[in-house]
């Protein structure tokens, strides 16, 4: 992932603390592309579990969890009051509300 992405920042710190360094790194923010590259054997990646739950690819990926305590992050969906929201943006916010109410 790109350096400005939170998952990347967490993993960079973890890898640095454990003396792990990669010489050949591909940077992209496209999570579906990352998962498919991994599925095809082009490397490894770190991502939060919810991204994996909604993966559309058909080739299986070996997934591992680590960290103690468990790593969690907050998600915020926000918009400016009175700003135009497309139908898909409104639907996305409503889905996020429903998921928060019924985890």
MMTF fields as JSON, N, C-alpha, C and O atoms, coordinates in Angstrom:
{
  "mmtfVersion": "1.0.0",
  "mmtfProducer": "UNKNOWN",
  "numBonds": 411,
  "numAtoms": 412,
  "numGroups": 103,
  "numChains": 1,
  "numModels": 1,
  "chainsPerModel": [1],
  "groupsPerChain": [103],
  "chainIdList": ["A"],
  "bondAtomList": [4, 2, 8, 6, 12, 10, 16, 14, 20, 18, 24, 22, 28, 26, 32, 30, 36, 34, 40, 38, 44, 42, 48, 46, 52, 50, 56, 54, 60, 58, 64, 62, 68, 66, 72, 70, 76, 74, 80, 78, 84, 82, 88, 86, 92, 90, 96, 94, 100, 98, 104, 102, 108, 106, 112, 110, 116, 114, 120, 118, 124, 122, 128, 126, 132, 130, 136, 134, 140, 138, 144, 142, 148, 146, 152, 150, 156, 154, 160, 158, 164, 162, 168, 166, 172, 170, 176, 174, 180, 178, 184, 182, 188, 186, 192, 190, 196, 194, 200, 198, 204, 202, 208, 206, 212, 210, 216, 214, 220, 218, 224, 222, 228, 226, 232, 230, 236, 234, 240, 238, 244, 242, 248, 246, 252, 250, 256, 254, 260, 258, 264, 262, 268, 266, 272, 270, 276, 274, 280, 278, 284, 282, 288, 286, 292, 290, 296, 294, 300, 298, 304, 302, 308, 306, 312, 310, 316, 314, 320, 318, 324, 322, 328, 326, 332, 330, 336, 334, 340, 338, 344, 342, 348, 346, 352, 350, 356, 354, 360, 358, 364, 362, 368, 366, 372, 370, 376, 374, 380, 378, 384, 382, 388, 386, 392, 390, 396, 394, 400, 398, 404, 402, 408, 406],
  "bondOrderList": [1, 1, 1, 1, 1, 1, 1, 1, 1, 1, 1, 1, 1, 1, 1, 1, 1, 1, 1, 1, 1, 1, 1, 1, 1, 1, 1, 1, 1, 1, 1, 1, 1, 1, 1, 1, 1, 1, 1, 1, 1, 1, 1, 1, 1, 1, 1, 1, 1, 1, 1, 1, 1, 1, 1, 1, 1, 1, 1, 1, 1, 1, 1, 1, 1, 1, 1, 1, 1, 1, 1, 1, 1, 1, 1, 1, 1, 1, 1, 1, 1, 1, 1, 1, 1, 1, 1, 1, 1, 1, 1, 1, 1, 1, 1, 1, 1, 1, 1, 1, 1, 1],
  "groupList": [{"groupName": "UNK", "atomNameList": ["N", "CA", "C", "O"], "elementList": ["N", "C", "C", "O"], "formalChargeList": [0, 0, 0, 0], "bondAtomList": [1, 0, 2, 1, 3, 2], "bondOrderList": [1, 1, 2], "singleLetterCode": "X", "chemCompType": "L-PEPTIDE LINKING"}],
  "groupTypeList": [0, 0, 0, 0, 0, 0, 0, 0, 0, 0, 0, 0, 0, 0, 0, 0, 0, 0, 0, 0, 0, 0, 0, 0, 0, 0, 0, 0, 0, 0, 0, 0, 0, 0, 0, 0, 0, 0, 0, 0, 0, 0, 0, 0, 0, 0, 0, 0, 0, 0, 0, 0, 0, 0, 0, 0, 0, 0, 0, 0, 0, 0, 0, 0, 0, 0, 0, 0, 0, 0, 0, 0, 0, 0, 0, 0, 0, 0, 0, 0, 0, 0, 0, 0, 0, 0, 0, 0, 0, 0, 0, 0, 0, 0, 0, 0, 0, 0, 0, 0, 0, 0, 0],
  "groupIdList": [1, 2, 3, 4, 5, 6, 7, 8, 9, 10, 11, 12, 13, 14, 15, 16, 17, 18, 19, 20, 21, 22, 23, 24, 25, 26, 27, 28, 29, 30, 31, 32, 33, 34, 35, 36, 37, 38, 39, 40, 41, 42, 43, 44, 45, 46, 47, 48, 49, 50, 51, 52, 53, 54, 55, 56, 57, 58, 59, 60, 61, 62, 63, 64, 65, 66, 67, 68, 69, 70, 71, 72, 73, 74, 75, 76, 77, 78, 79, 80, 81, 82, 83, 84, 85, 86, 87, 88, 89, 90, 91, 92, 93, 94, 95, 96, 97, 98, 99, 100, 101, 102, 103],
  "secStructList": [7, 7, 6, 6, 1, 2, 2, 2, 2, 2, 2, 2, 2, 2, 2, 2, 2, 6, 6, 7, 7, 7, 1, 1, 7, 7, 7, 7, 7, 7, 2, 2, 2, 2, 2, 2, 2, 2, 2, 6, 6, 1, 7, 7, 7, 7, 7, 7, 2, 2, 2, 2, 2, 6, 7, 7, 7, 1, 1, 7, 7, 7, 7, 7, 7, 7, 7, 1, 1, 7, 7, 7, 7, 7, 7, 7, 7, 7, 7, 7, 6, 6, 7, 7, 7, 7, 2, 2, 2, 2, 2, 2, 2, 2, 2, 2, 2, 2, 2, 2, 2, 6, 7],
  "xCoordList": [0.833, 0.0, 0.883, 2.089, 0.265, 1.018, 1.337, 0.589, 2.451, 2.88, 1.857, 1.894, 0.948, -0.032, -1.218, -2.053, -1.303, -2.404, -2.099, -0.974, -3.11, -2.929, -2.396, -1.508, -2.928, -2.444, -0.953, -0.212, -0.517, 0.905, 1.733, 2.807, 1.259, 1.99, 2.133, 3.2, 1.076, 1.117, 2.114, 2.923, 2.054, 2.934, 4.393, 5.29, 4.638, 6.02, 6.631, 7.779, 5.873, 6.374, 6.636, 7.667, 5.708, 5.864, 7.087, 7.893, 7.219, 8.356, 9.67, 10.637, 9.717, 10.931, 11.336, 12.506, 10.343, 10.603, 11.162, 11.89, 10.821, 11.251, 12.391, 12.719, 13.004, 14.171, 13.896, 14.782, 12.685, 12.306, 12.319, 11.753, 12.974, 13.108, 12.9, 13.384, 12.182, 11.961, 12.693, 12.634, 13.382, 14.107, 13.221, 13.466, 12.204, 11.366, 9.935, 9.256, 9.47, 8.158, 7.341, 7.832, 6.091, 5.146, 4.178, 3.612, 3.979, 3.07, 1.788, 1.834, 0.651, -0.647, -1.667, -1.503, -2.698, -3.773, -4.987, -6.023, -4.879, -5.997, -6.062, -5.353, -6.913, -6.978, -7.371, -6.754, -8.369, -8.668, -7.467, -7.221, -6.731, -5.549, -4.485, -3.855, -4.283, -3.308, -3.677, -2.823, -4.942, -5.364, -5.189, -4.805, -5.465, -5.316, -3.849, -3.497, -2.989, -1.553, -1.042, -0.267, -1.468, -1.084, -1.623, -0.904, -2.887, -3.502, -2.754, -2.692, -2.192, -1.466, 0.0, 0.748, 0.412, 1.758, 2.799, 3.991, 2.381, 3.316, 3.785, 4.332, 3.589, 4.096, 3.188, 2.345, 3.378, 2.603, 2.07, 2.571, 1.06, 0.507, -0.082, -0.324, -0.311, -0.96, -2.209, -2.169, -3.325, -4.546, -5.477, -5.345, -6.411, -7.385, -8.356, -8.681, -8.806, -9.679, -10.943, -11.317, -11.62, -12.847, -12.631, -13.53, -11.455, -11.193, -11.208, -11.689, -10.686, -10.637, -12.015, -12.296, -12.875, -14.224, -15.041, -15.959, -14.709, -15.494, -14.748, -15.097, -13.736, -12.95, -13.785, -14.51, -13.68, -14.458, -13.665, -14.257, -12.36, -11.53, -11.864, -12.449, -11.488, -11.794, -10.583, -10.746, -9.374, -8.171, -7.954, -7.894, -7.836, -7.687, -6.383, -5.378, -6.427, -5.266, -5.033, -5.977, -3.779, -3.443, -3.419, -2.716, -4.184, -4.275, -3.849, -4.164, -3.132, -2.645, -2.926, -2.907, -3.185, -3.436, -2.309, -1.773, -1.95, -0.918, -1.181, -2.013, -0.469, -0.586, -1.27, -2.276, -0.726, -1.316, -1.069, 0.092, -2.035, -3.45, -3.888, -3.152, -5.099, -5.668, -5.681, -6.048, -5.278, -5.277, -6.683, -7.314, -7.17, -8.473, -8.332, -7.381, -9.286, -9.281, -10.717, -11.635, -10.911, -12.233, -12.453, -11.507, -13.704, -14.067, -15.067, -16.01, -14.864, -15.76, -16.229, -15.414, -17.536, -18.114, -18.706, -19.589, -18.223, -18.678, -18.84, -18.236, -19.669, -19.87, -20.196, -20.572, -20.048, -20.423, -21.936, -22.627, -22.43, -23.875, -24.358, -23.785, -25.399, -25.989, -25.28, -25.74, -24.169, -23.451, -24.211, -24.942, -24.035, -24.668, -24.076, -22.857, -24.939, -24.505, -25.162, -26.379, -24.347, -24.896, -25.671, -25.534, -26.472, -27.248, -26.326, -26.6, -25.217, -24.328, -23.643, -23.369, -23.357, -22.751, -23.747, -23.38, -25.01, -26.041, -26.241, -26.376, -26.259, -26.404, -25.229, -25.416, -24.03, -22.835, -22.932, -22.647, -23.329, -23.451, -24.527, -24.352, -25.625, -26.689, -26.216, -26.524, -25.483, -24.939, -23.977, -24.0, -23.135, -22.201, -22.963, -22.56, -24.043, -24.864, -25.453, -25.434, -25.982, -26.596, -25.551, -25.831, -24.362, -23.306, -22.879, -22.574, -22.854, -22.479, -23.541, -23.219, -24.807, -25.903, -25.992, -26.447, -25.555, -25.648, -24.339, -24.281, -23.281, -21.972, -21.964, -20.934],
  "yCoordList": [-1.174, 0.0, 1.243, 1.174, 2.345, 3.602, 4.085, 3.8, 4.819, 5.254, 6.088, 6.099, 6.781, 7.6, 6.783, 7.314, 5.514, 4.675, 4.13, 3.722, 4.131, 3.748, 2.324, 2.079, 1.392, 0.013, -0.044, -0.748, 0.685, 0.718, 1.287, 0.765, 2.336, 2.943, 1.968, 1.875, 1.251, 0.257, -0.84, -1.232, -1.334, -2.438, -1.995, -2.744, -0.805, -0.307, -0.27, -0.674, 0.209, 0.276, -1.13, -1.376, -2.048, -3.43, -4.092, -4.713, -3.959, -4.576, -3.974, -4.701, -2.659, -1.988, -2.476, -2.761, -2.568, -3.044, -4.461, -4.832, -5.255, -6.65, -6.892, -8.039, -5.803, -5.924, -6.544, -7.165, -6.387, -6.966, -5.872, -4.797, -6.156, -5.19, -5.903, -7.02, -5.269, -5.824, -4.962, -3.734, -5.596, -4.866, -4.491, -3.478, -5.283, -5.078, -4.832, -5.765, -3.578, -3.218, -2.541, -1.646, -2.979, -2.358, -1.525, -2.025, -0.279, 0.603, 0.791, 1.18, 0.519, 0.797, 0.893, 0.275, 1.652, 1.775, 0.961, 1.035, 0.188, -0.577, -1.929, -2.861, -2.041, -3.26, -4.495, -5.542, -4.436, -5.63, -6.083, -7.281, -5.136, -5.497, -6.14, -7.12, -5.594, -6.172, -7.616, -8.501, -7.859, -9.213, -10.178, -11.33, -9.724, -10.615, -10.874, -11.98, -9.871, -10.098, -11.133, -12.016, -11.03, -12.013, -13.385, -14.38, -13.447, -14.726, -15.401, -16.628, -14.599, -15.148, -15.448, -15.896, -15.202, -15.547, -14.475, -14.779, -13.218, -12.129, -11.424, -10.325, -12.015, -11.398, -11.575, -12.471, -10.699, -10.709, -9.303, -8.325, -9.222, -7.929, -8.022, -9.116, -6.887, -6.798, -5.957, -4.902, -6.427, -5.634, -6.05, -7.128, -5.185, -5.48, -6.548, -6.616, -7.368, -8.5, -8.134, -8.885, -7.027, -6.722, -6.667, -7.023, -6.227, -6.194, -7.599, -7.812, -8.548, -9.936, -10.569, -11.402, -10.176, -10.748, -10.399, -11.132, -9.291, -8.831, -9.017, -8.397, -9.86, -10.134, -10.903, -11.831, -10.514, -11.156, -12.215, -12.983, -12.278, -13.221, -14.664, -14.967, -15.559, -16.98, -17.814, -18.93, -17.292, -18.017, -17.792, -16.647, -18.884, -18.704, -18.014, -18.102, -17.331, -16.658, -17.229, -17.371, -17.556, -17.94, -16.673, -15.718, -16.663, -15.484, -15.839, -16.916, -14.923, -15.117, -13.863, -12.75, -14.058, -12.944, -12.888, -13.922, -11.696, -11.552, -10.295, -9.463, -10.178, -8.988, -9.287, -9.993, -8.753, -8.888, -7.582, -7.294, -6.802, -7.107, -6.999, -6.499, -7.475, -7.442, -6.01, -5.083, -5.831, -4.502, -4.17, -4.974, -2.992, -2.525, -1.081, -0.391, -0.637, 0.742, 1.234, 0.442, 2.518, 3.118, 3.521, 3.847, 3.496, 3.942, 5.08, 4.985, 6.147, 7.299, 7.625, 7.783, 7.726, 8.195, 9.57, 9.702, 10.589, 11.95, 12.734, 12.416, 13.765, 14.658, 16.042, 16.195, 17.032, 18.388, 18.522, 18.03, 19.183, 19.403, 20.158, 21.18, 19.652, 20.304, 20.009, 20.455, 19.27, 18.951, 17.895, 17.087, 17.907, 16.911, 15.539, 15.384, 14.552, 13.166, 12.326, 12.358, 11.579, 10.688, 9.565, 9.351, 8.863, 7.751, 6.704, 6.191, 6.376, 5.346, 5.807, 4.98, 7.1, 7.604, 7.518, 7.124, 7.887, 7.768, 6.313, 6.0, 5.419, 3.988, 3.473, 2.688, 3.911, 3.495, 3.92, 3.128, 5.156, 5.654, 4.882, 4.561, 4.583, 3.817, 2.4, 1.891, 1.766, 0.429, 0.492, -0.384, 1.523, 1.689, 1.863, 1.307, 2.617, 2.806, 1.476, 1.15, 0.707, -0.584, -1.558, -2.297, -1.561, -2.456, -2.062, -2.927, -0.768, -0.3, -0.706, -1.076, -0.633, -0.966, -2.473, -2.901, -3.278, -4.751, -5.385, -5.99, -5.266, -5.81, -7.326, -7.911],
  "zCoordList": [0.0, 0.0, 0.0, 0.234, -0.26, -0.304, 1.115, 2.05, 1.278, 2.61, 3.385, 4.615, 2.704, 3.428, 3.947, 4.68, 3.583, 4.042, 5.441, 5.726, 6.301, 7.702, 7.852, 8.669, 7.077, 7.172, 6.883, 7.567, 5.883, 5.534, 6.68, 6.979, 7.32, 8.427, 9.589, 10.196, 9.897, 10.969, 10.636, 11.477, 9.403, 9.015, 8.915, 9.301, 8.408, 8.343, 9.743, 9.929, 10.72, 12.093, 12.627, 13.253, 12.382, 12.858, 12.219, 12.911, 10.913, 10.217, 10.692, 10.919, 10.844, 11.309, 12.702, 12.958, 13.6, 14.967, 14.985, 15.905, 13.967, 13.918, 12.941, 12.638, 12.441, 11.575, 10.221, 9.633, 9.718, 8.421, 7.369, 7.567, 6.243, 5.152, 3.827, 3.642, 2.9, 1.565, 0.543, 0.61, -0.403, -1.44, -2.622, -3.276, -2.903, -4.076, -3.606, -3.177, -3.685, -3.162, -4.264, -4.952, -4.42, -5.344, -4.519, -3.547, -4.882, -4.157, -4.956, -6.123, -4.338, -4.934, -3.811, -2.759, -4.032, -3.062, -3.462, -2.803, -4.53, -5.056, -4.35, -4.728, -3.322, -2.523, -3.325, -3.131, -4.219, -5.012, -5.859, -5.997, -6.415, -7.2, -6.32, -6.72, -5.123, -4.194, -3.883, -3.94, -3.553, -3.2, -4.372, -4.169, -5.585, -6.733, -7.06, -7.47, -6.885, -7.076, -6.086, -6.452, -4.845, -3.826, -4.201, -4.111, -4.623, -4.995, -6.141, -6.212, -7.029, -8.177, -7.85, -8.719, -6.603, -6.177, -6.404, -6.446, -6.554, -6.801, -5.533, -5.618, -4.375, -3.166, -1.974, -1.934, -1.003, 0.232, 0.488, -0.066, 1.326, 1.691, 3.079, 3.59, 3.679, 4.976, 4.796, 4.165, 5.354, 5.3, 6.412, 6.993, 6.693, 7.726, 7.238, 6.052, 8.156, 7.851, 7.072, 6.171, 7.366, 6.613, 5.095, 4.333, 4.652, 3.214, 2.635, 1.522, 3.382, 2.911, 2.869, 2.007, 3.797, 3.84, 2.594, 2.224, 1.957, 0.802, -0.517, -1.521, -0.515, -1.717, -2.731, -2.373, -3.996, -5.05, -5.812, -6.57, -5.635, -6.376, -6.068, -5.028, -6.979, -6.816, -6.404, -5.91, -6.598, -6.21, -4.71, -4.263, -3.923, -2.472, -2.082, -2.787, -0.952, -0.387, 1.015, 1.791, 1.339, 2.71, 3.547, 3.217, 4.628, 5.48, 6.895, 7.402, 7.524, 8.878, 9.684, 9.158, 10.955, 11.857, 12.867, 13.264, 13.28, 14.302, 15.097, 14.732, 16.17, 17.007, 18.319, 18.365, 19.365, 20.67, 21.413, 21.704, 21.729, 21.566, 20.113, 19.262, 19.847, 18.508, 17.981, 18.702, 16.712, 16.093, 15.61, 14.924, 15.965, 15.504, 15.051, 15.417, 14.256, 13.793, 13.693, 13.482, 13.841, 13.695, 12.249, 11.532, 11.828, 10.488, 10.638, 11.424, 9.892, 9.945, 8.536, 7.627, 8.354, 7.092, 7.384, 8.231, 6.686, 6.972, 5.678, 4.653, 5.755, 4.624, 5.167, 6.329, 4.326, 4.741, 4.758, 3.866, 5.766, 5.878, 4.64, 4.264, 4.021, 2.864, 1.546, 0.495, 1.576, 0.343, -0.444, 0.128, -1.755, -2.611, -2.328, -2.251, -2.174, -2.021, -3.102, -3.279, -3.816, -4.837, -4.153, -2.948, -4.917, -4.37, -3.765, -2.68, -4.464, -3.925, -2.643, -1.773, -2.497, -1.268, -0.111, 0.996, -0.366, 0.669, 1.071, 2.254, 0.07, 0.352, 1.181, 2.111, 0.845, 1.576, 3.044, 3.943, 3.279, 4.652, 5.398, 6.573, 4.742, 5.393, 5.73, 6.808, 4.836, 5.116, 6.302, 7.166, 6.346, 7.463, 8.771, 9.793, 8.76, 9.968, 10.424, 11.611, 9.458, 9.799, 10.351, 11.295, 9.773, 10.257, 11.658, 12.479, 11.943, 13.289, 14.311, 15.44, 13.902, 14.808, 15.063, 16.124, 14.083, 14.169, 13.737, 12.666, 14.539, 14.129, 13.996, 13.659]
}
